[in-house]
Amino acid sequence: MTAFEIRPIAGSLGAELHGLDLREPLAPATIDEIDRALCDHLVIFFPEQELDADQHLAFSRALGEVFTEHPPYLPTLEDHPEVVVLSGRAGGRADLWHTDITINPRPPKGSILYMKQAPAFGGDTMWANLYLAYDALSEPMKRYLGELTAVHDIRGSGGAVLVERSDETASPYSPLEEKPGPGVLTSAEHPVVRTHPVTGKQCLFVNPTFTSHIRHVSRAESNAILGYLYAHMVQPEFICRRRWSQGDVGIWDNRCTMHYAIADYGDADRVIHRTTLVGDVPA
Ligand code: SIN
């Protein structure tokens, strides 16, 4: 008997977990069950929570080591530098498909979003299941991709972005013009197909925001392969979509998903607080 009820929200990925108050300290067995639900459903939601930054952090720490090396394009709370704040009105719109911080040699295990202020309508987030995207490829294509690695860079995809975005200037996810601060990791190389460290399943691990190019092939070949994969990865059958309400908490497994926050709420505000969990070196 689990401490919560699981209600899937789509056939591909995503589930709501009901019955927990995340302000309360959770038993280790419940944390294990949440971790298992995350591995099974890839993105999980806890509706109607009420968390301050300390409670958000305490819940995050129960799930893993909290990430502190936020890149310079992500604003954080002044008194809680572990907590990223994205306000839609201030340009904090993650309206590009991405997997968080793959420019780091150890990209995050996952992120924990608290919906501080939801617009009356719009501002949904979509996630793509990158296991399903991998599984749907032909065997020869899987073998070919299995030999490749890709460079992920803070300056972005250098021409490989074939998925349109709504506003080139507003998002903190735009390629960085200024030099990043000292000590900030800005580039990494990862396998194009990674194996999830817990489930042992394989998934695609490239994304249109940070993957700069595939190594050891020409720029034209790299753009063609990535362009094909990006179109393939966002098929509706691989995707779930969350209609947010204020107080929702969402956690995604960053090792096998990518996501896109839809910037369709005009002048309304949408404010999220996000913590991020330290991950491992993709293999
Ligand atoms: C993010 O990409 O971390 C933000 C997702 C969202 O705003 O829904």
Coordinates of N, CA and C and ligand atoms in Angstrom, one line a residue, residues 86 92 94 98 100 111 113 115 123-125 127 173 244 252 259-261 270 272 274, ligand 1:
L86 N 11.6 31.9 -12.2 CA 11.3 32.4 -13.5 C 10.0 33.1 -13.5
G92 N 11.2 35.4 -18.1 CA 11.6 34.0 -17.7 C 10.6 33.0 -18.3
A94 N 10.6 29.6 -20.6 CA 11.4 28.5 -21.1 C 10.7 27.9 -22.3
H98 N 13.9 21.7 -24.2 CA 15.2 21.5 -23.6 C 15.1 20.5 -22.5
D100 N 17.2 20.2 -18.9 CA 17.8 21.2 -18.1 C 19.4 21.0 -18.0
S111 N 14.2 18.1 -11.8 CA 13.9 19.5 -11.2 C 12.6 19.4 -10.5
L113 N 9.5 21.8 -9.6 CA 8.9 23.1 -9.8 C 7.8 23.4 -8.9
M115 N 4.6 26.0 -8.6 CA 3.9 27.0 -9.4 C 3.4 28.1 -8.4
G123 N 0.2 29.0 -20.5 CA 1.4 28.7 -19.7 C 1.5 27.3 -19.3
D124 N 0.9 26.4 -20.1 CA 1.0 24.9 -19.8 C 2.5 24.5 -20.1
T125 N 2.9 23.4 -19.6 CA 4.2 22.9 -19.9 C 4.0 21.5 -20.6
W127 N 6.0 17.9 -21.8 CA 7.2 17.0 -21.6 C 7.2 16.0 -22.7
Y173 N 16.6 31.5 -22.0 CA 17.2 30.4 -22.7 C 17.8 30.8 -24.0
W244 N -1.5 24.1 -15.5 CA -1.0 24.4 -14.1 C -2.1 25.1 -13.3
W252 N 10.3 16.5 -12.7 CA 10.5 15.7 -13.9 C 11.9 15.0 -13.8
H259 N 11.4 19.2 -22.1 CA 10.2 20.0 -21.8 C 10.2 21.3 -22.5
Y260 N 9.0 21.9 -22.5 CA 8.8 23.2 -23.2 C 7.6 23.9 -22.5
A261 N 7.9 25.1 -22.0 CA 6.9 25.9 -21.3 C 6.2 26.8 -22.3
R270 N 3.3 34.6 -14.8 CA 3.5 33.2 -14.5 C 4.8 33.1 -13.7
I272 N 7.4 30.8 -11.4 CA 7.8 29.4 -10.9 C 9.0 29.6 -10.0
R274 N 12.0 26.9 -8.9 CA 12.5 25.6 -9.3 C 13.8 25.2 -8.6
Ligands
SIN1 C1 12.0 25.1 -16.9 O1 12.3 24.9 -18.0 O2 12.7 24.8 -15.9 C2 10.7 25.8 -16.6 C3 9.5 25.0 -16.9 C4 8.3 25.8 -16.8 O3 8.3 27.0 -16.6 O4 7.2 25.2 -16.9

